mmCIF file of C-alpha atoms in Angstrom:
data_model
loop_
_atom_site.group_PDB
_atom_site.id
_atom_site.type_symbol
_atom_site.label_atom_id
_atom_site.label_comp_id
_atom_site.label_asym_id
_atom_site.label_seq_id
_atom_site.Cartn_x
_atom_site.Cartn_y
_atom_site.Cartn_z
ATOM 1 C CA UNK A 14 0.000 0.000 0.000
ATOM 2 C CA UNK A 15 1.549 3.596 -1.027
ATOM 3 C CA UNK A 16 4.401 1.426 -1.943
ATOM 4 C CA UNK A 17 4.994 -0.365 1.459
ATOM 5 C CA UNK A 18 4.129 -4.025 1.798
ATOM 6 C CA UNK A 19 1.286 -4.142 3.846
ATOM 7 C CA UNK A 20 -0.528 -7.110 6.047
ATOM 8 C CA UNK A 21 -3.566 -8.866 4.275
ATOM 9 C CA UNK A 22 -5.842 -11.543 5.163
ATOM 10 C CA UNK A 23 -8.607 -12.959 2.677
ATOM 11 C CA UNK A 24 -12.269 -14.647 3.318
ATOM 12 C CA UNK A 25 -13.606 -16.606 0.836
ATOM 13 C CA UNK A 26 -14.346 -13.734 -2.151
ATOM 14 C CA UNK A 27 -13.181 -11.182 0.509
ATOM 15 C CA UNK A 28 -9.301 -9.777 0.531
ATOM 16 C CA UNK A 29 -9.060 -7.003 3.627
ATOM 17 C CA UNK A 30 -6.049 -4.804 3.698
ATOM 18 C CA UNK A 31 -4.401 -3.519 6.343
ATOM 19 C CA UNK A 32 -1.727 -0.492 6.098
ATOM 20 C CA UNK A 33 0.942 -0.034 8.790
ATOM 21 C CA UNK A 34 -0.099 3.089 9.623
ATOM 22 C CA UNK A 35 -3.053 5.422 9.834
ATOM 23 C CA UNK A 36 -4.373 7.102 6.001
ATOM 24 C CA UNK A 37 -5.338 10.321 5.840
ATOM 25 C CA UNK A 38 -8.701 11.821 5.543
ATOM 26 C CA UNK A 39 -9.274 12.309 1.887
ATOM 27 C CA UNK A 40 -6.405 11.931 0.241
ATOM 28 C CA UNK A 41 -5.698 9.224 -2.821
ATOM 29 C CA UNK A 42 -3.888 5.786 -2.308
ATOM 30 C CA UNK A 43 -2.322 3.215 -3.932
ATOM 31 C CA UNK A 44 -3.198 -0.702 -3.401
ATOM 32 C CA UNK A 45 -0.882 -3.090 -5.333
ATOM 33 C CA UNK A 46 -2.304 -6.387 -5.355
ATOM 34 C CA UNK A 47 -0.044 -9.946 -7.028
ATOM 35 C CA UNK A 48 -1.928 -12.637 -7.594
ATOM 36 C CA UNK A 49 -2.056 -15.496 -9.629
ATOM 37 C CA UNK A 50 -4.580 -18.331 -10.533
ATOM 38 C CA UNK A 51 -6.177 -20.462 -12.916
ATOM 39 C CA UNK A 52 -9.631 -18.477 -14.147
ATOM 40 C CA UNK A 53 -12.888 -20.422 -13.996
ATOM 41 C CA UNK A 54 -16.401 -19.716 -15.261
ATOM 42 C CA UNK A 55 -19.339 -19.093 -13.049
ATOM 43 C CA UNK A 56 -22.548 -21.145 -13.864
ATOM 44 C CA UNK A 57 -26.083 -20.355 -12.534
ATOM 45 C CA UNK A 58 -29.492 -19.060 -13.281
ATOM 46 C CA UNK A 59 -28.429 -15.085 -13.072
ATOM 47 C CA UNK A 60 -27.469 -15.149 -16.786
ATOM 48 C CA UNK A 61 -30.019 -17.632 -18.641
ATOM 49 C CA UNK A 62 -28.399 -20.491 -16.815
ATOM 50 C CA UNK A 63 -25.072 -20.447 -18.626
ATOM 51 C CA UNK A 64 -21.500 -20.460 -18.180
ATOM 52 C CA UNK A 65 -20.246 -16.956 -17.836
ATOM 53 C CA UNK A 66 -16.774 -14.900 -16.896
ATOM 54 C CA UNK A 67 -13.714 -16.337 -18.256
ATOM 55 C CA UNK A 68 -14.644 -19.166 -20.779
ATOM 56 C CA UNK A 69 -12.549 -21.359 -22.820
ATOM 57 C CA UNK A 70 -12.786 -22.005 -26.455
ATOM 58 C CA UNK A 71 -10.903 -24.499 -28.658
ATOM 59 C CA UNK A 72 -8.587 -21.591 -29.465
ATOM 60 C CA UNK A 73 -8.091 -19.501 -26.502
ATOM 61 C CA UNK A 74 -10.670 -17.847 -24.303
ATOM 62 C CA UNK A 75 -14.033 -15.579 -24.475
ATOM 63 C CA UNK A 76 -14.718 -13.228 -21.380
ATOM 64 C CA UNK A 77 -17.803 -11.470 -20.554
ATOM 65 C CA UNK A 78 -18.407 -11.023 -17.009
ATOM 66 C CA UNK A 79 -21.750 -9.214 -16.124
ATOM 67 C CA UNK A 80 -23.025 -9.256 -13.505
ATOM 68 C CA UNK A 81 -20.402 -10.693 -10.974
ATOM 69 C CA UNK A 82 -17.521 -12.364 -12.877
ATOM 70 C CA UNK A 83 -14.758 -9.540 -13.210
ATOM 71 C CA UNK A 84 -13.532 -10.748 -9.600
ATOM 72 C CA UNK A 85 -12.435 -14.446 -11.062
ATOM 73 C CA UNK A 86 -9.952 -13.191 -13.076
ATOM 74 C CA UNK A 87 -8.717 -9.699 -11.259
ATOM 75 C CA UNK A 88 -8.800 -8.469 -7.685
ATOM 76 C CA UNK A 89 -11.490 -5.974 -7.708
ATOM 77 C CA UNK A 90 -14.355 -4.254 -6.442
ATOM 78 C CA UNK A 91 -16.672 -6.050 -8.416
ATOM 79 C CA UNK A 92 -19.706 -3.756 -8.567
ATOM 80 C CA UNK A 93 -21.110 -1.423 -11.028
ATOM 81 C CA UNK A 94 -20.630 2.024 -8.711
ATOM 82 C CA UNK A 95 -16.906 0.942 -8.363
ATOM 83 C CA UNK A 96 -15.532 2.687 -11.856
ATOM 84 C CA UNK A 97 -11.930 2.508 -12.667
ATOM 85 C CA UNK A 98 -9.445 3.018 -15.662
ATOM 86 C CA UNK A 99 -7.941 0.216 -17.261
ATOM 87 C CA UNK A 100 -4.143 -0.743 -18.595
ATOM 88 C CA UNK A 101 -4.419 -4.360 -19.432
ATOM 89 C CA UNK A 102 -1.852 -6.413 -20.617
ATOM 90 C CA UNK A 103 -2.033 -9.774 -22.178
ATOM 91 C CA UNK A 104 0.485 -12.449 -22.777
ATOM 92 C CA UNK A 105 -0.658 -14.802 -25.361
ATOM 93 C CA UNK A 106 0.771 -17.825 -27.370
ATOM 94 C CA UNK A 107 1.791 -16.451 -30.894
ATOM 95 C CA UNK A 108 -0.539 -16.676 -33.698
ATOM 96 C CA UNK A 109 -3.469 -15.538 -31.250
ATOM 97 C CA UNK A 110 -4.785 -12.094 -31.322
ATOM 98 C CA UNK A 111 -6.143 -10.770 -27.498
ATOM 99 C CA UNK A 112 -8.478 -8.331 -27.756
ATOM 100 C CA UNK A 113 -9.857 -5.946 -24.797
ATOM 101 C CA UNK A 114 -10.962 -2.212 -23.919
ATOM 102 C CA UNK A 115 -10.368 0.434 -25.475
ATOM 103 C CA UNK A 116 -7.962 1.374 -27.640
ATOM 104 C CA UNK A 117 -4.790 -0.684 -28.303
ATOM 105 C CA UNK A 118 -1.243 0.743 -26.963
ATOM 106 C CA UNK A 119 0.774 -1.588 -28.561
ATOM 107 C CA UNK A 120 1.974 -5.625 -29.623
ATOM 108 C CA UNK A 121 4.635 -7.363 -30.146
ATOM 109 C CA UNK A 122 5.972 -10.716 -30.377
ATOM 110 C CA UNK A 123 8.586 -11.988 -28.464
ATOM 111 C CA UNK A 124 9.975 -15.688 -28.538
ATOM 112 C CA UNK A 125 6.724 -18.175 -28.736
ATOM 113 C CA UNK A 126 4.598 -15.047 -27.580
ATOM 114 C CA UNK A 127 3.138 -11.776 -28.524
ATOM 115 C CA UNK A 128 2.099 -9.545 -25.836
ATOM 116 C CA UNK A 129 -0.637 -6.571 -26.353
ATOM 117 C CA UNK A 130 -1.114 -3.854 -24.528
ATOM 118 C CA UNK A 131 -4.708 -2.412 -24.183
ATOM 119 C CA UNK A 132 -5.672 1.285 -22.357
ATOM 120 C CA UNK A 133 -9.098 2.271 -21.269
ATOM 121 C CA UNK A 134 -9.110 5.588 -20.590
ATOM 122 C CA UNK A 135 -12.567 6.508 -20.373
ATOM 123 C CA UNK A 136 -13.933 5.214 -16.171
ATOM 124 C CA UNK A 137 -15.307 1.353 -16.278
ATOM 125 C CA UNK A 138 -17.351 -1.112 -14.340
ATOM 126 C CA UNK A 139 -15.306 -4.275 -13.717
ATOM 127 C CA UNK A 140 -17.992 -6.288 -15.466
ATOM 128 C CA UNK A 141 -17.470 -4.581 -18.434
ATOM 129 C CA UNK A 142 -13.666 -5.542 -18.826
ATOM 130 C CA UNK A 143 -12.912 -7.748 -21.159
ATOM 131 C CA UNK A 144 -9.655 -10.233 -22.096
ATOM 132 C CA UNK A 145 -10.734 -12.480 -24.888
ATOM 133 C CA UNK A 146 -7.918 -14.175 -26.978
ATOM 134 C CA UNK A 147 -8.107 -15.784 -30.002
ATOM 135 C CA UNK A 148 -7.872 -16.438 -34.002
ATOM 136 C CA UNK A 149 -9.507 -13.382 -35.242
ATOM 137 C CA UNK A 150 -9.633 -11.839 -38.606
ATOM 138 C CA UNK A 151 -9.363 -7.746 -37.554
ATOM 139 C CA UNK A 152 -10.333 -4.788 -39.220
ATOM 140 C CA UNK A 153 -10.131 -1.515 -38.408
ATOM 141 C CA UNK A 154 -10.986 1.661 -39.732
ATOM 142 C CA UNK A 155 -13.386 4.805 -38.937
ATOM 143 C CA UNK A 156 -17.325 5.375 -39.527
ATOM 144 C CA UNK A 157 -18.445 7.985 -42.046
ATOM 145 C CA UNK A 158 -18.584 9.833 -38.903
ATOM 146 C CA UNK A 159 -14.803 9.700 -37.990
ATOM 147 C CA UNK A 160 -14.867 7.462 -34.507
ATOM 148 C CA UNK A 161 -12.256 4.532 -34.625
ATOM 149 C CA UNK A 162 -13.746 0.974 -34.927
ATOM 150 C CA UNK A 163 -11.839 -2.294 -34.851
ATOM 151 C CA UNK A 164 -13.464 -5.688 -35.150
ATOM 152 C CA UNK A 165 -12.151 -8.927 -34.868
ATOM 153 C CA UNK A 166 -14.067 -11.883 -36.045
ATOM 154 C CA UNK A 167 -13.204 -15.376 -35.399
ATOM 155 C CA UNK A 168 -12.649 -17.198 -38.984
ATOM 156 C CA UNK A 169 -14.783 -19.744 -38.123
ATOM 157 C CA UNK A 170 -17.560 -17.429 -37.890
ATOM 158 C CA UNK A 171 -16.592 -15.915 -41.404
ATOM 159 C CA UNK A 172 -19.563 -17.628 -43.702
ATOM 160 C CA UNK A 173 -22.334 -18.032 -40.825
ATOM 161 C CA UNK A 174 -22.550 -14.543 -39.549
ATOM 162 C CA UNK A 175 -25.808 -12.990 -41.385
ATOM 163 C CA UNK A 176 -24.665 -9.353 -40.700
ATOM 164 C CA UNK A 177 -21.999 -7.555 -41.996
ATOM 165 C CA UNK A 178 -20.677 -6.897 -38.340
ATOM 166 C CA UNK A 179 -18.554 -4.094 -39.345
ATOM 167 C CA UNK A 180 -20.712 -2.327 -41.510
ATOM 168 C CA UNK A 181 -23.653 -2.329 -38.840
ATOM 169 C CA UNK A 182 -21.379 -1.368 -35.953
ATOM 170 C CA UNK A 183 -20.148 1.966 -38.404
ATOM 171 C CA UNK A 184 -23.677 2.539 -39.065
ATOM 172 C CA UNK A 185 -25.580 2.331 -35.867
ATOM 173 C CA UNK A 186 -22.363 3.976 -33.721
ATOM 174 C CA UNK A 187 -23.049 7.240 -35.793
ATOM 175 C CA UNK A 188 -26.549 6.944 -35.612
ATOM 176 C CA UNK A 189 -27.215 6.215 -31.937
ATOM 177 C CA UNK A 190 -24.816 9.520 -31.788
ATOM 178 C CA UNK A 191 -26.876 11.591 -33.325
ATOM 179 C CA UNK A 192 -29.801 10.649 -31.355
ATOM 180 C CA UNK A 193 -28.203 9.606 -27.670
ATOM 181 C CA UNK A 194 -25.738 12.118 -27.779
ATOM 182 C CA UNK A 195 -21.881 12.070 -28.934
ATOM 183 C CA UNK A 196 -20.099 8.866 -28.394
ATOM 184 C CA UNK A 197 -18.309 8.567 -24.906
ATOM 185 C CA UNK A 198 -15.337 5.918 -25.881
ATOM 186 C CA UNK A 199 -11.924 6.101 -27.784
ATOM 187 C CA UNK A 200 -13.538 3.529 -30.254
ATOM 188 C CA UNK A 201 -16.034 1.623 -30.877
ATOM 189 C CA UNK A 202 -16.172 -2.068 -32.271
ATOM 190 C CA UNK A 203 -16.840 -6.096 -31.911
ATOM 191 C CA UNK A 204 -15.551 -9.331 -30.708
ATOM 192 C CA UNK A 205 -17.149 -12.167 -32.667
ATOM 193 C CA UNK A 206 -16.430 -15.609 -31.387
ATOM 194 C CA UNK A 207 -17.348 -18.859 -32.310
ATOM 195 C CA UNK A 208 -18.423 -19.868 -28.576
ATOM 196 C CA UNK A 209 -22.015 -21.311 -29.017
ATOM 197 C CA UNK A 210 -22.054 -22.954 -25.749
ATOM 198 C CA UNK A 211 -22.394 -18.821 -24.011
ATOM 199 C CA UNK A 212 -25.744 -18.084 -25.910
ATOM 200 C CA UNK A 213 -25.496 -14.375 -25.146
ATOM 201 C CA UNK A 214 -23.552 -11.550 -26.215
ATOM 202 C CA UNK A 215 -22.214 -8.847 -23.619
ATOM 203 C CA UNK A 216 -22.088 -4.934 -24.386
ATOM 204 C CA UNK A 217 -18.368 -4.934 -23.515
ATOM 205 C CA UNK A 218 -16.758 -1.531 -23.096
ATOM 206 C CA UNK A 219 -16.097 -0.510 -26.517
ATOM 207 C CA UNK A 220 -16.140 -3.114 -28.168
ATOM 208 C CA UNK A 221 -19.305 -5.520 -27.465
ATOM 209 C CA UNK A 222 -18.662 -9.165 -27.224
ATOM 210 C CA UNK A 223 -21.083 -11.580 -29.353
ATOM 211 C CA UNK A 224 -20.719 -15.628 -29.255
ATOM 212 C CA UNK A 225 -22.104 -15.632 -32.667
ATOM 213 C CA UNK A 226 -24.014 -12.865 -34.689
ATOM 214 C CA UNK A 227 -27.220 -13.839 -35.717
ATOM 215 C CA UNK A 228 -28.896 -10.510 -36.755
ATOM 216 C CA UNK A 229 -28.065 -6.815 -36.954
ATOM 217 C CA UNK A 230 -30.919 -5.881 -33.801
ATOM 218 C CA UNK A 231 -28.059 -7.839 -31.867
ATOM 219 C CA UNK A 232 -25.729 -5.477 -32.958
ATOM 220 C CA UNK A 233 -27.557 -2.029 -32.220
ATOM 221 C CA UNK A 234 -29.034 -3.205 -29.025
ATOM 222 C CA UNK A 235 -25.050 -3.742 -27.879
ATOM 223 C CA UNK A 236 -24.123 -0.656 -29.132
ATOM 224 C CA UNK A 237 -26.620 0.861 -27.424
ATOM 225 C CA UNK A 238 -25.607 -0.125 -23.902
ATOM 226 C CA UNK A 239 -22.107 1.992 -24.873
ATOM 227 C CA UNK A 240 -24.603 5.115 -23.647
ATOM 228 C CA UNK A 241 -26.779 2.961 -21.475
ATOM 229 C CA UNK A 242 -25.055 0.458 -18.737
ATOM 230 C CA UNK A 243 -21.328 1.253 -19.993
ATOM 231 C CA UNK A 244 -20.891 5.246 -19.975
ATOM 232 C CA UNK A 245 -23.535 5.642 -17.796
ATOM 233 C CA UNK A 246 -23.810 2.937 -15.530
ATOM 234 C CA UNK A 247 -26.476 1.646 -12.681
ATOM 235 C CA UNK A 248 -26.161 2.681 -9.186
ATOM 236 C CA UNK A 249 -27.274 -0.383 -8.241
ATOM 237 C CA UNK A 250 -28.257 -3.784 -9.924
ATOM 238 C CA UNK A 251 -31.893 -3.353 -9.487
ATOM 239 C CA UNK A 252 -31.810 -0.533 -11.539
ATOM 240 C CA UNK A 253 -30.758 -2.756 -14.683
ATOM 241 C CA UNK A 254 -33.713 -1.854 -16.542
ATOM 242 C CA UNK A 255 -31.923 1.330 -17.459
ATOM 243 C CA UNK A 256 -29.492 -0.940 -19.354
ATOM 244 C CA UNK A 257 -31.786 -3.321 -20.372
ATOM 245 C CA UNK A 258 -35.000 -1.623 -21.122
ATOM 246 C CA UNK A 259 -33.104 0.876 -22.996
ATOM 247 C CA UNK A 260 -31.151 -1.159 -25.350
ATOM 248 C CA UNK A 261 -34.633 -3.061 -26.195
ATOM 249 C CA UNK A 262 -36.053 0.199 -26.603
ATOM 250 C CA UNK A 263 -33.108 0.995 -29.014
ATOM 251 C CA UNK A 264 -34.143 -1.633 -31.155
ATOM 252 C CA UNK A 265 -37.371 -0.377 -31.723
ATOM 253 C CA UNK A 266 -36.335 3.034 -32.563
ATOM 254 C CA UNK A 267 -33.685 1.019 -35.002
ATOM 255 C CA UNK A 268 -36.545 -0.395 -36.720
ATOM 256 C CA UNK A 269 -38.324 3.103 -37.291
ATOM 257 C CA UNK A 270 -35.154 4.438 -38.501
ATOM 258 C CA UNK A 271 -34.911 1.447 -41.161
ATOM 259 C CA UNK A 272 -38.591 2.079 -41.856
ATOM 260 C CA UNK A 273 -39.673 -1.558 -40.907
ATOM 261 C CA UNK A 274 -41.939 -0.796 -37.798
ATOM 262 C CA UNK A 275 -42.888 1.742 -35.109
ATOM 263 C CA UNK A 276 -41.813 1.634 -31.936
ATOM 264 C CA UNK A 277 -45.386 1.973 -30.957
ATOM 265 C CA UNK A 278 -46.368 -1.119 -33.048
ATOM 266 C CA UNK A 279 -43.178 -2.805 -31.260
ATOM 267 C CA UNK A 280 -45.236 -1.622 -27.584
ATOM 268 C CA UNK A 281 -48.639 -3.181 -28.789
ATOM 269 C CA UNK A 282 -46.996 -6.491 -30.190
ATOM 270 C CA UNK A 283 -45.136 -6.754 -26.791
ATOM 271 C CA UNK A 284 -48.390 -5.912 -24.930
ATOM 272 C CA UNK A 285 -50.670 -8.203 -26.758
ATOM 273 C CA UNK A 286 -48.099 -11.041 -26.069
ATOM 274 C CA UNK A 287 -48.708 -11.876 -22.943
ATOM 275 C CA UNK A 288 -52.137 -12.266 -21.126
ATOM 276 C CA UNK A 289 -53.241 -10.794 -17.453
ATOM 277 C CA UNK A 290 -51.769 -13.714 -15.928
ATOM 278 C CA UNK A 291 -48.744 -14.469 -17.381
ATOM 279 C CA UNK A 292 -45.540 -14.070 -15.718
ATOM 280 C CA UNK A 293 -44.285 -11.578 -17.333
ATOM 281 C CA UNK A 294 -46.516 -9.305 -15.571
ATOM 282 C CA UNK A 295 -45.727 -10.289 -12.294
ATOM 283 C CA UNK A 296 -41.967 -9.414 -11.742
ATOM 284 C CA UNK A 297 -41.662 -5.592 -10.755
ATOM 285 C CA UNK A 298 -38.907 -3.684 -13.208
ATOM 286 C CA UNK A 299 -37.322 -1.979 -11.439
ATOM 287 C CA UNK A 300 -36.915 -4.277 -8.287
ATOM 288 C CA UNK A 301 -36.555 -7.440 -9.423
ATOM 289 C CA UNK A 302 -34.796 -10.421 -8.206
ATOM 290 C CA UNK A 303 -31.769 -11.954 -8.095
ATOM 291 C CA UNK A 304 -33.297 -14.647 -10.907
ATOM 292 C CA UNK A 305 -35.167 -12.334 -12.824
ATOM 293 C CA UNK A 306 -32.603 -9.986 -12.974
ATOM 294 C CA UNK A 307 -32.335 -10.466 -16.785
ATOM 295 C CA UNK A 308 -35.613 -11.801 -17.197
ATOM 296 C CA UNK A 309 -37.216 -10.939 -20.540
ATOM 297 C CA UNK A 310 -39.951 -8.754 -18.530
ATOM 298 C CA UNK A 311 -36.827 -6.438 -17.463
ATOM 299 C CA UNK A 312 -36.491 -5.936 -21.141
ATOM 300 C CA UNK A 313 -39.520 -5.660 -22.706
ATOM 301 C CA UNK A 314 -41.161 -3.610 -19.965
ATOM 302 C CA UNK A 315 -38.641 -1.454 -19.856
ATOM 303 C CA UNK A 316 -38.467 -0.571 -23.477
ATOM 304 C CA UNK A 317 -42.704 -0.270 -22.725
ATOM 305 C CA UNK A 318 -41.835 2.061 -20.143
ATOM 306 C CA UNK A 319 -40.115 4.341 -22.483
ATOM 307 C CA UNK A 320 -42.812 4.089 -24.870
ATOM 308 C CA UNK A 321 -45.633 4.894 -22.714
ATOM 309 C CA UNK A 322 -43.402 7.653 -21.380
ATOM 310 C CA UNK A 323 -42.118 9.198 -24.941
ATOM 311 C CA UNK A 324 -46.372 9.307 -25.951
ATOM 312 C CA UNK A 325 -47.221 10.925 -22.727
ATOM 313 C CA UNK A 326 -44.660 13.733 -22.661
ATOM 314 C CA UNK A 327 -44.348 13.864 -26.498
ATOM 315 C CA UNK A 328 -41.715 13.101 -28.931
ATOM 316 C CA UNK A 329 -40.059 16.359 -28.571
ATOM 317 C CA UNK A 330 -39.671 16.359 -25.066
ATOM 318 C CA UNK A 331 -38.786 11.906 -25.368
ATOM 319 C CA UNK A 332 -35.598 13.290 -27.698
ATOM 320 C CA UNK A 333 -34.266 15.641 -25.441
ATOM 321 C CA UNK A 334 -34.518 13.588 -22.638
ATOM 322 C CA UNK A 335 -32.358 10.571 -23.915
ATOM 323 C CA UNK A 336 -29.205 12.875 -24.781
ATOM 324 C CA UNK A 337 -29.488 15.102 -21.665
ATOM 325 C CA UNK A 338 -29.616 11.507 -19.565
ATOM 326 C CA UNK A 339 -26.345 10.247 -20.857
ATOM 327 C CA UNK A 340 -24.465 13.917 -20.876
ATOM 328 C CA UNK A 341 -25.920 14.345 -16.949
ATOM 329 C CA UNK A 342 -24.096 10.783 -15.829
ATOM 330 C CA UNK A 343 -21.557 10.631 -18.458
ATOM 331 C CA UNK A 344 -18.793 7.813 -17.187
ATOM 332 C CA UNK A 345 -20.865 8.017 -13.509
ATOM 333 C CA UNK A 346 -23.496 5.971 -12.005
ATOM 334 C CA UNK A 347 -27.433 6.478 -11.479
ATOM 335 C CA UNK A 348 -30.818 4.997 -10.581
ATOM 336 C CA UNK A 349 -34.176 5.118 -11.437
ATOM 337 C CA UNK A 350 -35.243 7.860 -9.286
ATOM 338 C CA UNK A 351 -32.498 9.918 -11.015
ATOM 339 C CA UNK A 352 -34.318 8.756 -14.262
ATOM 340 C CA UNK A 353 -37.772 10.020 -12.864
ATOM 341 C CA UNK A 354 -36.465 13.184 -11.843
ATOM 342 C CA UNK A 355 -34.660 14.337 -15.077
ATOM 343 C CA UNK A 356 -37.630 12.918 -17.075
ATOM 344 C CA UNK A 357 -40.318 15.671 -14.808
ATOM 345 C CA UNK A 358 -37.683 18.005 -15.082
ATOM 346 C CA UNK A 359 -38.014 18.078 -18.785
ATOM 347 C CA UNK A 360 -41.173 17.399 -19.537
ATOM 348 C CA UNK A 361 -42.615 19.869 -16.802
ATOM 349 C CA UNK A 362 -44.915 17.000 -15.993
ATOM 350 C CA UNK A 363 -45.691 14.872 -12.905
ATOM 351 C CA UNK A 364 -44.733 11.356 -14.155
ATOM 352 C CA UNK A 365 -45.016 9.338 -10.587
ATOM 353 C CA UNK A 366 -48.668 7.391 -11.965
ATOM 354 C CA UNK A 367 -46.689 6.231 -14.960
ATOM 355 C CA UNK A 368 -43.740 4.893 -13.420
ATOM 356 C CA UNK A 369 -45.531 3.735 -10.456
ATOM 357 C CA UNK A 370 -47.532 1.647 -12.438
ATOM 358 C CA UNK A 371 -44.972 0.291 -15.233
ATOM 359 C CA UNK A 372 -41.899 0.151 -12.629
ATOM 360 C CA UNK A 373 -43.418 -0.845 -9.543
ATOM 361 C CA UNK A 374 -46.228 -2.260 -9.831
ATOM 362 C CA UNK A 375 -46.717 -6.016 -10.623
ATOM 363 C CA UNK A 376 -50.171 -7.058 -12.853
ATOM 364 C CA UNK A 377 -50.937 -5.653 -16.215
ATOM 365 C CA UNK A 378 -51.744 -2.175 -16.815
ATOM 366 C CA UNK A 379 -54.506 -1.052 -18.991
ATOM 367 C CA UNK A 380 -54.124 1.290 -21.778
#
């Protein structure tokens, strides 16, 4: 600590520091913490029931932690509200290609290995790091609108993917700029692996990780958590519908901009769904629990939420909203009575019915 060794003792998950003498009030200090270890994946219910963290694949390894897996690979305060800048380096067997935040400081091969050097500059929630090594194919570049992308995509993948990954992630990073406000990262990108067994893709900071990409909603509901659960970030975990429901609610606005369908048609679809007693109407949005923490109501309501909202306050009011959100708790942390507040504030309504009654409330509401 501050350069001194310093006594430690750990508990399970739990490493407590002690420093040799008393720290001051207020001022900054340094904890340097060696470790070493084998990585393992966690498995359980809180992310559709599979394997998540640090995964291996036949050629290296595919790492997307969210909620709670950052800690099995780095000491760290593994919670959302705990923000930090990143230097990551990577040792990897040559011929592999390791890929993480930000933007890349430098490689170079030495002996049997190449090591990379990685910089996140921009504050990040552990679960958002990211380590994934590999065969890729990369290409970088910048969108029409002059932000740096790089994308690697695993060969494999090369002939299956139905998107042009690249192309998308140009198209909807300058679009989702233009309507969210400007873009808060060094660069923006993908990581497409060939890792079938992880289901899920993860909105990775900068640079969203995908086991496979199967359409190009995938892709701009990602890209949408760069403004929404990466730059600014929950508070707390039950607020996750401001990730969630946001990015859903992205997609619908995606398919308006391609002309395919409203985002009101998206809400009545949605609505129509599901019947009075299913139970997709009983968990409560923005409290839910541990297991239906990612549950598709978390989602869907959500993005219903911001529906019913943007029609009551008006689609003026709706699009000044979104960018003022994400410039108010740029690369910070907030919750859903943040959300409520800046949403009245702008509107120069009293919203507490409508969010009572799509946040809080279990039981379907009537239109």
């Amino acid at each position: 600590m501050n350069g001194r060794k310093a006594r430690f003792s750990r508990d399970g998950a739990e490493v407590t520091v002690t420093p040799r003498g008393p720290l001051a009030r207020n001022r900054r200090f340094t904890v340097r913490v060696t470790y070493g270890g084998v990585p393992q994946p966690l498995t359980g219910p809180i992310v559709f029931g599979s394997e998540y963290g640090w995964m291996k694949t036949p050629d290296g390894v595919f790492v997307a932690c969210e909620p709670n897996a950052a800690s099995t690979w780095f000491p760290s305060s593994d919670h959302p509200s705990d923000k930090a800048t990143y230097d990551i380096r990577i040792k990897a067997p040559k011929g592999l290609t390791a890929v993480s935040n930000g933007r890349l400081v430098s490689t170079r091969d030495r002996g049997g290995s190449t090591y990379t050097h990685w910089r996140e500059s921009e504050p990040m929630a552990t679960y958002l790091a990211t380590a994934t090594i590999g065969k890729f194919d990369v290409r970088t570049g910048r969108t029409p609108g002059g932000i740096p992308i790089y994308v690697a995509v695993d060969p494999v993948l090369k002939n299956s993917n139905k998107v042009d990954v690249y192309a998308v992630t140009a198209e909807a990073t300058d679009y989702w700029s233009k309507l969210f406000g400007p873009y808060p990262f060094e660069e923006t990108g993908a990581i497409v692996d060939d890792m079938p067994e992880a289901g899920f893709s993860l909105e990775v900071q900068s640079k969203p990780a995908y086991s496979a990409v199967r359409s190009e909603t995938t892709i701009v509901h990602e890209l949408a958590h760069q403004w929404f659960g990466d730059s600014v970030s929950v508070a707390q975990w039950k607020d996750v519908w401001l990730n969630e429901g946001f990015a859903t609610y992205a997609q619908w606005l995606w398919a308006e901009h391609r002309g395919t369908r409203t985002a009101h048609d998206a809400f009545l679809a949605d609505y129509d769904s599901y019947p009075a007693d299913s139970h997709f109407w009983q968990t409560k949005v923005a409290d839910p629990q541990r297991d239906t923490m990612f549950a598709g109501a978390v989602y869907d309501r959500g993005a219903m939420t911001l529906q019913v909202l943007r029609e009551r306050i008006g689609d003026k009011a709706f699009f000044r909203l979104l960018p003022a959100w994400t410039r108010l708790h740029r690369h910070g942390n907030a919750d859903t009575a943040d959300f409520i507040r800046l949403a009245e504030r702008i509107s120069g309504q009293q919203l507490g019915d409508l969010f009572d009654t799509w946040l809080f409330t279990t039981g379907k509401p009537a239109l």
